């Protein structure tokens, strides 16, 4: 475990820094303007990867919560808590950058369209998840209740993904230039680079946040030992 | 190019949020590490009553 966390420090941090600079270069210097939306479409090079890592984070919450309920091991709860915090962070970025794009494109900051609404619900569920933990009477109780909310909350993710098809929403397919469908090769490269960068950035942040969780557990154990007058 | 300022604010906001989170994470890590060090130094070594 310690080796994996050290790997995040020594390898991932410089790698993510280089990839982030490269991503910005590709987004602003290499990728062309989208034909109908113009410059503002470039928001989506960070908006979509943020959504992807938010979903990845909430999937990890789901997985770790199931494992916590099955085994009662606190390490799974620590992982779920770390992933939930990051999920809220990246989902927050999605909810902030989406309206900034929507204002010039749709003429409004927000519309109660299916994908937007279900994404907002997802964010609120996981904000509640974090608040619930802080209000619990004991860490074990907090972990158990949070696991249930984490599993139930994740069910919103497939709903978000399929919402455009189910309710015929008008959330756009944003990557299109010229008359053809889909991504231009250069835009695809920039998009793929951003996806890789954000995924590695997420892993780096998760490793750091997970380490914080482990240290908090150590601290709680030491405090308990200090109270009972002996080390564990 | 009229929508350029929306692009500017979107990326500015992203970096403010990410930098804020990284700062909060590093402050929390630093605080908890120093608390752990302080507490460990106060405790007797393993095995002693």
Coordinates of C-alpha atoms in Angstrom, one line a residue:
Chain A
X1 CA 0.0 0.0 0.0
X2 CA 2.7 2.4 1.0
X3 CA 4.6 1.6 -2.2
X4 CA 1.6 2.4 -4.3
X5 CA 1.2 5.7 -2.5
X6 CA 4.8 6.6 -3.0
X7 CA 4.4 5.8 -6.7
X8 CA 1.7 8.4 -6.9
X9 CA 4.1 11.0 -5.4
X10 CA 7.2 10.2 -7.4
X11 CA 5.8 9.1 -10.8
X12 CA 2.3 10.4 -11.1
X13 CA 2.8 13.9 -9.9
X14 CA 5.4 14.9 -12.6
X15 CA 3.6 12.9 -15.2
X16 CA 0.3 14.6 -14.6
X17 CA 2.0 18.0 -14.6
X18 CA 3.5 17.4 -18.0
X19 CA 0.3 15.9 -19.4
X20 CA -1.7 18.8 -18.1
X21 CA 0.5 21.3 -19.8
X22 CA 0.4 19.2 -23.0
X23 CA -3.4 19.0 -22.8
X24 CA -3.7 22.8 -22.5
X25 CA -1.4 23.2 -25.5
X26 CA -3.6 20.8 -27.5
X27 CA -6.9 22.4 -26.4
X28 CA -5.8 26.0 -27.1
X29 CA -3.2 25.8 -29.8
X30 CA -3.7 22.6 -31.8
X31 CA -7.4 21.8 -31.9
X32 CA -9.4 23.8 -34.4
X33 CA -12.5 25.8 -33.5
X34 CA -15.8 23.9 -33.7
X35 CA -17.8 25.0 -36.7
X36 CA -21.1 26.0 -35.0
X37 CA -20.1 26.8 -31.4
X38 CA -16.7 28.4 -32.0
X39 CA -14.2 29.0 -29.2
X40 CA -16.6 28.2 -26.4
X41 CA -16.8 24.5 -27.5
X42 CA -13.2 24.2 -26.0
X43 CA -14.8 24.1 -22.6
X44 CA -15.8 20.5 -23.4
X45 CA -12.2 19.3 -23.5
X46 CA -12.2 19.7 -19.7
X47 CA -16.0 19.4 -19.1
X48 CA -16.4 15.9 -20.5
X49 CA -13.2 14.4 -18.8
X50 CA -14.4 15.9 -15.5
X51 CA -17.8 14.1 -16.0
X52 CA -15.9 10.9 -16.7
X53 CA -13.8 11.0 -13.6
X54 CA -16.8 12.0 -11.5
X55 CA -18.6 8.9 -12.7
X56 CA -15.4 6.8 -12.1
X57 CA -15.3 8.2 -8.6
X58 CA -18.9 7.4 -7.9
X59 CA -18.4 3.9 -9.3
X60 CA -15.5 3.5 -6.8
X61 CA -17.8 4.7 -4.0
X62 CA -20.4 2.1 -5.1
X63 CA -17.8 -0.7 -5.2
X64 CA -16.0 0.2 -2.0
X65 CA -19.4 0.6 -0.2
X66 CA -20.5 -2.9 -1.3
X67 CA -17.2 -4.3 0.0
X68 CA -17.5 -2.4 3.2
X69 CA -21.0 -3.8 3.9
X70 CA -19.8 -7.3 3.0
X71 CA -16.6 -7.3 5.0
X72 CA -17.1 -4.5 7.6
X73 CA -13.5 -3.5 6.9
X74 CA -12.9 0.2 7.5
X75 CA -10.3 0.5 4.7
X76 CA -13.1 0.2 2.1
X77 CA -15.0 2.9 3.8
X78 CA -11.9 5.1 3.8
X79 CA -11.6 4.5 0.0
X80 CA -15.3 5.2 -0.5
X81 CA -15.0 8.5 1.4
X82 CA -12.0 9.6 -0.6
X83 CA -13.6 8.8 -3.9
X84 CA -16.9 10.5 -2.9
X85 CA -15.1 13.7 -2.1
X86 CA -13.4 13.7 -5.5
X87 CA -16.6 12.8 -7.2
X88 CA -18.3 15.8 -5.7
X89 CA -15.3 18.0 -6.7
X90 CA -15.3 16.9 -10.4
X91 CA -19.1 16.8 -10.6
X92 CA -19.1 20.3 -9.3
X93 CA -16.7 21.3 -12.1
X94 CA -19.1 19.7 -14.6
X95 CA -22.1 21.7 -13.1
X96 CA -20.1 25.0 -13.2
X97 CA -18.6 24.7 -16.7
X98 CA -21.9 23.3 -18.3
X99 CA -23.9 26.5 -17.6
X100 CA -21.0 28.7 -18.7
X101 CA -21.1 26.9 -22.1
X102 CA -24.9 26.9 -22.1
X103 CA -25.3 30.7 -21.8
X104 CA -23.8 31.6 -25.2
X105 CA -25.0 28.3 -26.9
X106 CA -28.6 28.1 -25.6
X107 CA -29.1 31.6 -24.4
X108 CA -29.7 30.5 -20.8
X109 CA -27.5 29.4 -17.9
X110 CA -29.7 26.5 -16.9
X111 CA -32.6 24.4 -18.1
X112 CA -34.3 21.6 -16.3
X113 CA -33.3 19.2 -19.1
X114 CA -33.0 15.5 -18.1
X115 CA -29.2 15.2 -18.1
X116 CA -28.6 18.4 -16.3
X117 CA -31.3 17.6 -13.7
X118 CA -30.1 14.1 -13.0
X119 CA -26.5 15.4 -12.7
X120 CA -27.5 18.0 -10.2
X121 CA -29.4 15.2 -8.2
X122 CA -26.2 13.1 -8.3
X123 CA -24.1 16.0 -6.9
X124 CA -26.7 16.7 -4.1
X125 CA -26.9 13.0 -3.2
X126 CA -23.1 12.8 -2.7
X127 CA -23.0 16.2 -0.8
X128 CA -25.6 14.6 1.5
X129 CA -23.3 11.5 1.7
X130 CA -20.5 13.6 3.0
X131 CA -22.7 15.6 5.4
X132 CA -24.2 12.3 6.7
X133 CA -20.8 11.0 7.6
X134 CA -20.0 14.1 9.6
X135 CA -23.2 13.8 11.6
X136 CA -23.0 10.2 12.6
X137 CA -22.7 9.2 16.2
X138 CA -19.8 6.8 15.6
X139 CA -17.4 6.1 12.7
X140 CA -18.8 2.6 12.2
X141 CA -22.4 3.9 12.1
X142 CA -21.4 6.7 9.7
X143 CA -19.6 4.3 7.4
X144 CA -22.6 1.9 7.3
X145 CA -25.1 4.6 6.6
X146 CA -22.9 6.3 4.0
X147 CA -22.3 2.9 2.3
X148 CA -26.1 2.6 1.8
X149 CA -26.3 6.2 0.4
X150 CA -23.3 5.6 -1.8
X151 CA -24.8 2.5 -3.4
X152 CA -28.2 4.1 -3.9
X153 CA -26.6 7.3 -5.2
X154 CA -24.6 5.5 -7.8
X155 CA -27.8 4.2 -9.4
X156 CA -28.2 7.8 -10.8
X157 CA -25.1 7.4 -12.9
X158 CA -26.6 5.1 -15.6
X159 CA -29.7 7.3 -15.5
X160 CA -27.6 10.3 -16.4
X161 CA -25.9 8.4 -19.2
X162 CA -29.2 7.2 -20.8
X163 CA -31.3 10.3 -19.9
X164 CA -30.7 11.9 -23.3
X165 CA -32.1 8.8 -25.0
X166 CA -34.9 8.0 -22.5
X167 CA -36.3 11.6 -22.3
X168 CA -35.0 12.9 -25.7
X169 CA -33.0 15.7 -24.0
X170 CA -31.1 18.3 -26.0
X171 CA -27.7 17.9 -24.3
X172 CA -25.4 18.3 -27.3
X173 CA -23.0 16.1 -29.2
X174 CA -20.4 18.8 -29.2
X175 CA -17.5 17.5 -31.2
X176 CA -18.3 18.1 -34.9
X177 CA -16.6 20.2 -37.5
X178 CA -17.4 20.6 -41.2
X179 CA -20.2 18.6 -42.6
X180 CA -19.1 15.2 -41.2
X181 CA -20.2 13.4 -38.1
X182 CA -18.0 12.8 -35.1
X183 CA -14.6 14.2 -34.1
X184 CA -12.0 15.7 -36.3
X185 CA -8.8 13.7 -35.9
X186 CA -6.9 16.6 -34.2
X187 CA -9.9 17.2 -31.9
X188 CA -10.0 13.6 -31.1
X189 CA -6.3 13.6 -30.2
X190 CA -6.8 16.6 -27.9
X191 CA -9.9 15.0 -26.3
X192 CA -8.1 11.7 -25.8
X193 CA -5.2 13.4 -24.2
X194 CA -7.5 15.3 -21.8
X195 CA -9.3 12.0 -20.9
X196 CA -5.9 10.3 -20.1
X197 CA -4.7 13.4 -18.2
X198 CA -7.8 13.7 -16.1
X199 CA -7.9 9.9 -15.3
X200 CA -4.3 10.0 -14.1
X201 CA -5.0 13.3 -12.2
X202 CA -7.9 11.6 -10.5
X203 CA -5.7 8.6 -9.5
X204 CA -3.1 11.0 -8.1
X205 CA -5.7 12.9 -6.1
X206 CA -7.4 9.7 -4.9
X207 CA -4.0 8.4 -3.6
X208 CA -3.4 11.6 -1.7
X209 CA -7.0 11.7 -0.3
X210 CA -6.8 8.0 0.6
X211 CA -3.6 8.6 2.5
X212 CA -5.2 11.4 4.4
X213 CA -8.0 9.0 5.4
X214 CA -5.5 6.4 6.6
X215 CA -3.7 9.0 8.6
X216 CA -7.0 10.2 10.2
X217 CA -7.7 6.6 11.2
X218 CA -4.1 6.3 12.7
X219 CA -4.8 9.5 14.6
X220 CA -8.1 8.2 16.0
X221 CA -6.4 5.0 17.1
X222 CA -3.6 6.8 18.8
X223 CA -6.0 9.1 20.6
X224 CA -7.9 6.1 21.8
X225 CA -4.6 4.5 23.0
X226 CA -3.6 7.7 24.7
X227 CA -7.0 7.8 26.5
X228 CA -6.7 4.2 27.7
X229 CA -3.1 4.9 28.7
X230 CA -1.4 2.4 26.5
X231 CA -0.3 2.0 22.8
X232 CA -2.2 -0.4 20.5
Chain B
X1 CA -14.8 35.2 -30.7
X2 CA -17.6 37.0 -28.9
X3 CA -18.0 34.0 -26.6
X4 CA -14.3 34.0 -25.7
X5 CA -14.8 35.4 -22.3
X6 CA -17.1 32.5 -21.4
X7 CA -14.2 30.2 -22.3
X8 CA -11.8 32.3 -20.2
X9 CA -14.1 32.2 -17.1
X10 CA -14.8 28.4 -17.5
X11 CA -11.1 27.6 -17.4
X12 CA -10.3 30.1 -14.7
X13 CA -13.0 28.6 -12.5
X14 CA -11.7 25.1 -13.2
X15 CA -8.2 26.0 -12.1
X16 CA -9.5 28.0 -9.0
X17 CA -11.5 24.9 -7.9
X18 CA -8.7 22.5 -8.5
X19 CA -6.0 24.7 -6.9
X20 CA -8.3 25.3 -3.9
X21 CA -8.9 21.5 -3.5
X22 CA -5.1 20.8 -3.8
X23 CA -4.4 23.5 -1.2
X24 CA -7.0 22.2 1.2
X25 CA -5.7 18.6 0.8
X26 CA -2.1 19.6 1.4
X27 CA -3.0 21.7 4.5
X28 CA -5.1 18.8 5.9
X29 CA -2.2 16.3 5.3
X30 CA 0.3 18.7 6.9
X31 CA -2.0 19.3 9.9
X32 CA -2.7 15.6 10.5
X33 CA 1.0 14.6 10.1
X34 CA 2.0 17.1 12.7
X35 CA -0.8 16.0 15.1
X36 CA 0.4 12.4 14.6
X37 CA 4.0 13.3 15.4
X38 CA 3.0 15.2 18.5
X39 CA 0.7 12.4 19.8
X40 CA 3.3 9.7 19.1
X41 CA 6.0 11.6 21.0
X42 CA 3.7 11.8 24.0
X43 CA 2.9 8.1 24.1
X44 CA 5.2 5.6 25.9
X45 CA 7.0 3.1 23.7
X46 CA 5.2 -0.2 22.8
X47 CA 4.9 -2.7 25.7
X48 CA 5.4 -0.1 28.5
X49 CA 2.5 0.5 30.8

